[in-house]
CSV table of C-alpha atoms in Angstrom, one decimal:
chain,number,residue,atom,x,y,z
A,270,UNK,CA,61.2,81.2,112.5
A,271,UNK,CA,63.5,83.0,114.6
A,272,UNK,CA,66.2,85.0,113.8
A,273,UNK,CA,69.5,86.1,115.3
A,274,UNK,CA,69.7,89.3,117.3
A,275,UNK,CA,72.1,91.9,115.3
A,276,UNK,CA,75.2,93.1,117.4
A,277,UNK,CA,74.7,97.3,117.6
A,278,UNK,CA,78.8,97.4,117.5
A,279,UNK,CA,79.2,95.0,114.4
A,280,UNK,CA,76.8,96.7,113.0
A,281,UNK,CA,79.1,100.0,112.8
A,282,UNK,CA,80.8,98.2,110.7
A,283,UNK,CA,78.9,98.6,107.8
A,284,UNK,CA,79.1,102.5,108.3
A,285,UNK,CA,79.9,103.0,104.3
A,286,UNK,CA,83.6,103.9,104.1
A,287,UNK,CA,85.3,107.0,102.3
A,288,UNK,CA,86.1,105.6,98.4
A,289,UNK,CA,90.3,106.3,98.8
A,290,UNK,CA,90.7,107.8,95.6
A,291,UNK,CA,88.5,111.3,96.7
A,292,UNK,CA,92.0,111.8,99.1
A,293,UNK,CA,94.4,110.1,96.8
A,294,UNK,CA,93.5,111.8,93.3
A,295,UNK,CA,95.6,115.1,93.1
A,296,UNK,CA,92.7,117.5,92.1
A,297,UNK,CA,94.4,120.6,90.0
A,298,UNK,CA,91.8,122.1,88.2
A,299,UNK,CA,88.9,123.6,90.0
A,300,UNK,CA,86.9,120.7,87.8
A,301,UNK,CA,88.5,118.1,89.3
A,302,UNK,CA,88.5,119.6,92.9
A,303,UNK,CA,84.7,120.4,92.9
A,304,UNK,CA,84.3,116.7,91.6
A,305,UNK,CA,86.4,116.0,94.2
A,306,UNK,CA,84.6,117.7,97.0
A,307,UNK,CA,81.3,116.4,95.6
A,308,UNK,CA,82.3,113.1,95.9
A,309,UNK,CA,83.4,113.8,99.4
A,310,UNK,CA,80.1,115.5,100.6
A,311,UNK,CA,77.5,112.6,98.8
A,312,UNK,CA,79.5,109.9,101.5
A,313,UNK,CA,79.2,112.3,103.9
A,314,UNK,CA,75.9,113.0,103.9
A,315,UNK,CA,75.0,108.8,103.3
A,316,UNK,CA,77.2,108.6,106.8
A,317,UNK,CA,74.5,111.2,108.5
A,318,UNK,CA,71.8,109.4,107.3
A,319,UNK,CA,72.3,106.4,109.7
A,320,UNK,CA,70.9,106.3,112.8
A,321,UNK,CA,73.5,104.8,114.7
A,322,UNK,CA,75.3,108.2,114.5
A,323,UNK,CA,75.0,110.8,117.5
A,324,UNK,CA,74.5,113.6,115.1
A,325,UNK,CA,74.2,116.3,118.3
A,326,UNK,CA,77.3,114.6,120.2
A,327,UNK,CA,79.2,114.8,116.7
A,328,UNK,CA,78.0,118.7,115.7
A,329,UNK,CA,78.9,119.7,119.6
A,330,UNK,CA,82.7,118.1,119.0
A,331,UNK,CA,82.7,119.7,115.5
A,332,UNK,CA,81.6,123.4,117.0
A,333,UNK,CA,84.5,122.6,119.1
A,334,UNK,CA,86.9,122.3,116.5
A,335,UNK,CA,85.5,125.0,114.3
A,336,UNK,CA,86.3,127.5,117.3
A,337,UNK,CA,89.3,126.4,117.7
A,338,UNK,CA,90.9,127.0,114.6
A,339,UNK,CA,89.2,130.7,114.5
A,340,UNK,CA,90.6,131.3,117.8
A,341,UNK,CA,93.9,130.1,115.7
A,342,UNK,CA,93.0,132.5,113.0
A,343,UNK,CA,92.9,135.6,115.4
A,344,UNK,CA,95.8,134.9,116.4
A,345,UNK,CA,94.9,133.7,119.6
A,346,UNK,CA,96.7,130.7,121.5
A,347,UNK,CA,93.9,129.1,123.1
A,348,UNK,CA,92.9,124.9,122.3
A,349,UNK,CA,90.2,122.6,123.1
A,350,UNK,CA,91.2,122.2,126.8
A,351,UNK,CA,90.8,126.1,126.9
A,352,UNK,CA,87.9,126.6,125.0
A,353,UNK,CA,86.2,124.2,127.3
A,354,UNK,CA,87.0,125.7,130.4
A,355,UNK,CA,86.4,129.1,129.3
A,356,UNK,CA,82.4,127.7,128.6
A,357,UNK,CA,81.9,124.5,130.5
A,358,UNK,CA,83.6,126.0,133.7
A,359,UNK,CA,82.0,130.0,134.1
A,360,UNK,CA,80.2,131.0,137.1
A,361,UNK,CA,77.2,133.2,137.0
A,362,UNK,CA,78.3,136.7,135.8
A,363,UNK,CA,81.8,135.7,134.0
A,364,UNK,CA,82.2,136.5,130.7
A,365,UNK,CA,84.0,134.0,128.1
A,366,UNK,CA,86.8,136.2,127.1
A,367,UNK,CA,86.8,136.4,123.1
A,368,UNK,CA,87.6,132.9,122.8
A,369,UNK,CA,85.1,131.5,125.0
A,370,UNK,CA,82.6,133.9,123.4
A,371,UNK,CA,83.8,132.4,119.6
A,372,UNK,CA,83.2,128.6,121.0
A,373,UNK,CA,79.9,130.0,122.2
A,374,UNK,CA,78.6,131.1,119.2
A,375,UNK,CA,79.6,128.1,117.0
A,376,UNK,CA,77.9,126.2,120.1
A,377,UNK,CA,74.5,127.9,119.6
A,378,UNK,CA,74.7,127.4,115.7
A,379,UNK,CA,74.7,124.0,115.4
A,380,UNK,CA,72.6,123.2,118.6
A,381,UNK,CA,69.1,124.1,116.6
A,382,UNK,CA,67.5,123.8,113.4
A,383,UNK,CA,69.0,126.1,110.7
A,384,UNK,CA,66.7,129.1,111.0
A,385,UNK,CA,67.7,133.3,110.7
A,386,UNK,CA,65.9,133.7,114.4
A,387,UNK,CA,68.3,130.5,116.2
A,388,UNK,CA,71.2,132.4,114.1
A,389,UNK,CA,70.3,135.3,115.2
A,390,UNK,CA,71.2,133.8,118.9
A,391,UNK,CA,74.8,132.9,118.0
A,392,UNK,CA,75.3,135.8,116.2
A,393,UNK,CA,73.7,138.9,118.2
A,394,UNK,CA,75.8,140.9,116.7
A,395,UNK,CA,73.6,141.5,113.2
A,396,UNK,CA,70.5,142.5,112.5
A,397,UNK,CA,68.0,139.2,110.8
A,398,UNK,CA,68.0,141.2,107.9
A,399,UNK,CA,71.9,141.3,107.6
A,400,UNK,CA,72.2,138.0,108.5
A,401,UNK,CA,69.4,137.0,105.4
A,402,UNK,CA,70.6,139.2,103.4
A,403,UNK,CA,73.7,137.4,103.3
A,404,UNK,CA,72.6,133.9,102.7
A,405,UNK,CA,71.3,135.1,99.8
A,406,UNK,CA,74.5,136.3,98.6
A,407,UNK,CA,74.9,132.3,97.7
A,408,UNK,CA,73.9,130.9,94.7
A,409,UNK,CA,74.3,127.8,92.7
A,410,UNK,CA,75.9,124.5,93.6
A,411,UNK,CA,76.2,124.3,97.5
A,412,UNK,CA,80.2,124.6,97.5
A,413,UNK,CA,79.8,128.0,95.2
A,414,UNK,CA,76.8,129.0,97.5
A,415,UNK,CA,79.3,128.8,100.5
A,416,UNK,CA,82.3,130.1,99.4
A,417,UNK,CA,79.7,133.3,98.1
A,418,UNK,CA,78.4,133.7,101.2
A,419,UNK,CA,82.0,133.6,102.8
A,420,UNK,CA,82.8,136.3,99.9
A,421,UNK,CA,80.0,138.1,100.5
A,422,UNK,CA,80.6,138.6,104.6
A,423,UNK,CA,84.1,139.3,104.8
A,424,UNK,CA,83.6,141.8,102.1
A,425,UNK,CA,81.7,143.9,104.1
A,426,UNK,CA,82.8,142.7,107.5
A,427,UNK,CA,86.6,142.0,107.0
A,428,UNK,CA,87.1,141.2,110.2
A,429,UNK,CA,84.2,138.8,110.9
A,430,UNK,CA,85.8,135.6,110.7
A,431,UNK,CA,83.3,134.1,113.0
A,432,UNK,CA,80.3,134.8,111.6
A,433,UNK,CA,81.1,135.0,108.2
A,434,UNK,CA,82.6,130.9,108.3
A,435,UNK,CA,79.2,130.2,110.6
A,436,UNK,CA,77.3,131.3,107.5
A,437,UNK,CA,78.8,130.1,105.0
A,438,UNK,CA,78.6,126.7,106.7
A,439,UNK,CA,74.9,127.2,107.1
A,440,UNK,CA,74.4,128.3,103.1
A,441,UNK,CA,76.4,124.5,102.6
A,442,UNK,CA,73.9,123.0,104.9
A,443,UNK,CA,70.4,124.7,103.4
A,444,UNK,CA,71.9,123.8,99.6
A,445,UNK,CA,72.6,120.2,100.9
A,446,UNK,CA,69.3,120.0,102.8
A,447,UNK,CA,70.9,119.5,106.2
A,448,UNK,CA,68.5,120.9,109.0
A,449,UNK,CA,71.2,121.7,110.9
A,450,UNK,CA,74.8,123.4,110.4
A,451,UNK,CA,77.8,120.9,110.4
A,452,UNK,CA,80.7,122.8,111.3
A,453,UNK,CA,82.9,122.0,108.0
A,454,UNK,CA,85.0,124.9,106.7
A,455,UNK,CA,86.5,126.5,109.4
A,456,UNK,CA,88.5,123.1,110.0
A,457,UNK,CA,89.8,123.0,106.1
A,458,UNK,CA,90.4,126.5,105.4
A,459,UNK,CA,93.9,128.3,106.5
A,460,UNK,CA,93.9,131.9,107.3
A,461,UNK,CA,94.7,133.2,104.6
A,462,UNK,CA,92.1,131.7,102.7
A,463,UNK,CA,89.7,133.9,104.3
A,464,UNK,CA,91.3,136.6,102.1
A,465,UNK,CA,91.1,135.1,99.0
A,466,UNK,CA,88.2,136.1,96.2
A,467,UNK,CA,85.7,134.4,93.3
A,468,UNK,CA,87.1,130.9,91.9
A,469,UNK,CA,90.5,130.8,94.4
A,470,UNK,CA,88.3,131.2,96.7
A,471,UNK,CA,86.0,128.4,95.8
A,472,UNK,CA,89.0,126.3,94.8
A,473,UNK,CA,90.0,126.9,98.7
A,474,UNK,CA,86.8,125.9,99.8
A,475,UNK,CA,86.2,122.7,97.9
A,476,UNK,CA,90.1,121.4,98.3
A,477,UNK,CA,89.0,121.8,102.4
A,478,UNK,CA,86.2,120.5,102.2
A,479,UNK,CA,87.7,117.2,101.0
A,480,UNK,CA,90.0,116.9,104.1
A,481,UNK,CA,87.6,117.9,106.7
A,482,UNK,CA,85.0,115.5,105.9
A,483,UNK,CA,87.6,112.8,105.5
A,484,UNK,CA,88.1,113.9,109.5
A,485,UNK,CA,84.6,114.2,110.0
A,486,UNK,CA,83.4,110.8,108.7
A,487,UNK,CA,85.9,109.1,110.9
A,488,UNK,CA,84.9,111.0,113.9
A,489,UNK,CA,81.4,109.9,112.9
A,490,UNK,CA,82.2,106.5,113.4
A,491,UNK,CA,84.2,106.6,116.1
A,492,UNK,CA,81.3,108.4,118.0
A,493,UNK,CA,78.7,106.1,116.9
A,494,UNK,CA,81.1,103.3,118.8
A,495,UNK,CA,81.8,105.1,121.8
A,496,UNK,CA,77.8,106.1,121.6
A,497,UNK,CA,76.5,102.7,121.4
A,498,UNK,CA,78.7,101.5,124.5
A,499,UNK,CA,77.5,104.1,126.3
A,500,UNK,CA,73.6,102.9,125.8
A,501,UNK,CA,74.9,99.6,126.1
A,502,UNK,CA,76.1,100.0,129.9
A,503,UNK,CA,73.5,102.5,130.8
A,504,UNK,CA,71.0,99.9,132.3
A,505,UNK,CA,74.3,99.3,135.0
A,506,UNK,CA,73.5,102.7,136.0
A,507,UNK,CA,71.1,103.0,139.4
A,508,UNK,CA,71.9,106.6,140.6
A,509,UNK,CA,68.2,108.4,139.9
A,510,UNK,CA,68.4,111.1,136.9
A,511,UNK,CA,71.1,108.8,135.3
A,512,UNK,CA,69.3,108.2,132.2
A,513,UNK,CA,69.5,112.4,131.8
A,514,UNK,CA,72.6,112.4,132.4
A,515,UNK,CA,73.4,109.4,130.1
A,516,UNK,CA,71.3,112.0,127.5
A,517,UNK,CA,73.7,114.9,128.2
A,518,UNK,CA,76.7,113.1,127.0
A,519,UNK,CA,75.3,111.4,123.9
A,520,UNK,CA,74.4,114.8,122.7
A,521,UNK,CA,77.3,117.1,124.2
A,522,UNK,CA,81.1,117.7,123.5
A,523,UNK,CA,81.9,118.0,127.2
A,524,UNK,CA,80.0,117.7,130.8
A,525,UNK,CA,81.3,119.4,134.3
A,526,UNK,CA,79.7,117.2,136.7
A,527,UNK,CA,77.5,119.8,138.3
A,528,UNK,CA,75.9,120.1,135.3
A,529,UNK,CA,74.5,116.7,135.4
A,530,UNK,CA,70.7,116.2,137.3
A,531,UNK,CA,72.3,114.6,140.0
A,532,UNK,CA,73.6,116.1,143.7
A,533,UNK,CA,77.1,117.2,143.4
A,534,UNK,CA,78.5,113.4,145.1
A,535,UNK,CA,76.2,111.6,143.0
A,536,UNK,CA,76.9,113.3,139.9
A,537,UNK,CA,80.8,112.5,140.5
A,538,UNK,CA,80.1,109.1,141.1
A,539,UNK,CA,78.2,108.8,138.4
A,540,UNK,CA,81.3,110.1,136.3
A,541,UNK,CA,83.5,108.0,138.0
A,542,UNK,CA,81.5,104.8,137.5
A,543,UNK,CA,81.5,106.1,133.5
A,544,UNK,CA,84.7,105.9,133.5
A,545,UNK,CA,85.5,102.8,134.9
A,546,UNK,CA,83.2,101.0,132.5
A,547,UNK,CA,85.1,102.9,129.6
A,548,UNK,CA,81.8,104.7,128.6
A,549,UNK,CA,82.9,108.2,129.3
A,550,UNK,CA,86.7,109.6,129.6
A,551,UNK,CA,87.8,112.5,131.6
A,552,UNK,CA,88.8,115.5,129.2
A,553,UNK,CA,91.2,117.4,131.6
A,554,UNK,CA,93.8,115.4,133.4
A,555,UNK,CA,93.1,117.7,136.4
A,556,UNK,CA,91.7,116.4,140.4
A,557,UNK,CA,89.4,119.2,140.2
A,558,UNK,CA,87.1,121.3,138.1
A,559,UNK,CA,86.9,118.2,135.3
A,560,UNK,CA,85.0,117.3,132.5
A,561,UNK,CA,83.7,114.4,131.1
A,562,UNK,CA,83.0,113.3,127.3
A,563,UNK,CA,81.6,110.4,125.1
């Protein structure tokens, strides 16, 4: 018996869809939003689940996003296009600036396994202990947990945005059983959120919740398309250290092409050719300096 071989794109397809009444139901009570945000979180974590999803690719572009509206919350004017530069583009010796440094640490949050030693890498500014002792600020459900941890930070750091929405995004993770942070909050929450206290708070956090991962499981899906071309025109590729290049973009945001493992013509090329088969697109609209992305 033989059987007919399944299409990788149709399969997408089948990527289980957000139920329209968790965005349509107006949620008034902190009952209903929680149910609301639960609801929202259970498809969520159902989308991560499937393989066909490029869960590095899709926490890089989140980290992204995450430092972008903390750059927005310092009152900063930086974007995406910014915030890449000030990383993808620095020569040995630069320094980020503050925003580049905020984009950095939300970078090296989500890039390993939840653990107080990786955190402890995107957040060199506190002690492990400090850091520990503040997950364990959160208890209970994982929303509560969060928005405790949150609580707890800005308490006694009012003016540590950064780490205290990295945290509380890693307390959502550990209650959820998540190995890694998924930038989620930052995204939801406005500014003066960050100011507010015990169930406004968690009323905050569970009403952005529901319109971030609305966001998040479409970029899911749309990743896992663009992912799944990309492997699919790989074997067109002949430039040696292609495949680790091919690698680099199904698990980062954005590529310069000297950072691929190809010489500098080759590596441009190679970007090029990525384009033209509609695999890649090129972030920047400049002639120089660009980047590439999935």
């Amino acid at each position: 018996m033989t059987f007919a071989r399944s299409d990788p794109i149709s399969d997408l397809e089948t990527l289980p869809r957000m139920p329209s009444w968790v965005t349509s139901t107006r949620a008034e009570t902190l009952e209903d939003v929680a149910f609301l945000s639960g609801s929202a979180l259970n498809h969520l974590h159902l989308v991560l689940g499937r393989a066909e999803v490029p869960h590095a690719l899709l926490r890089d572009r989140l980290a992204l996003r995450a430092a972008e509206a903390c750059v927005a919350f310092s009152g900063r004017s930086e974007r995406a296009g910014e915030l890449r530069d000030a990383v993808h583009l620095l020569r040995p010796g630069d320094l980020p600036g503050p925003a580049g440094e905020t984009y950095l640490a939300w970078r090296r949050a989500v890039e390993r396994p939840v653990s107080i030693k990786a955190l402890g890498r995107a957040l060199p500014a506190f002690e492990p202990g400090q850091i520990a002792g503040w997950l364990d600020a959160g208890q209970g459900m994982p929303v509560v947990r969060a928005a405790m941890v949150l609580e707890a930070v800005l308490t006694e750091a009012p003016r540590a945005d950064v780490p205290a929405l990295i945290l509380s995004d890693i307390a959502l993770a550990q209650a959820l059983g998540w190995g890694h942070l998924m930038p989620l909050l930052a995204t939801g929450l406005k500014r003066a959120d960050l100011r507010k206290q015990g169930d406004d708070l968690r009323f905050a956090c569970h009403r952005a919740l529901i319109s971030t991962v609305v966001e998040v499981v479409r970029l899911a899906a749309d990743l896992a398309r663009r992912a799944t071309h990309l492997k699919a025109v790989a074997p067109k590729l002949r430039a040696k250290g292609a495949g680790d290049a091919v690698e680099m973009f199904l698990t980062r945001d954005s590529v310069a092409p000297s950072a691929l493992p190809l010489p500098d013509r080759a590596a441009r090329r190679l970007c090029d050719r990525l384009v033209d088969l509609g695999a890649v697109r090129e972030l920047t609209g400049r002639d120089t300096f660009r980047l590439y992305g999935v």
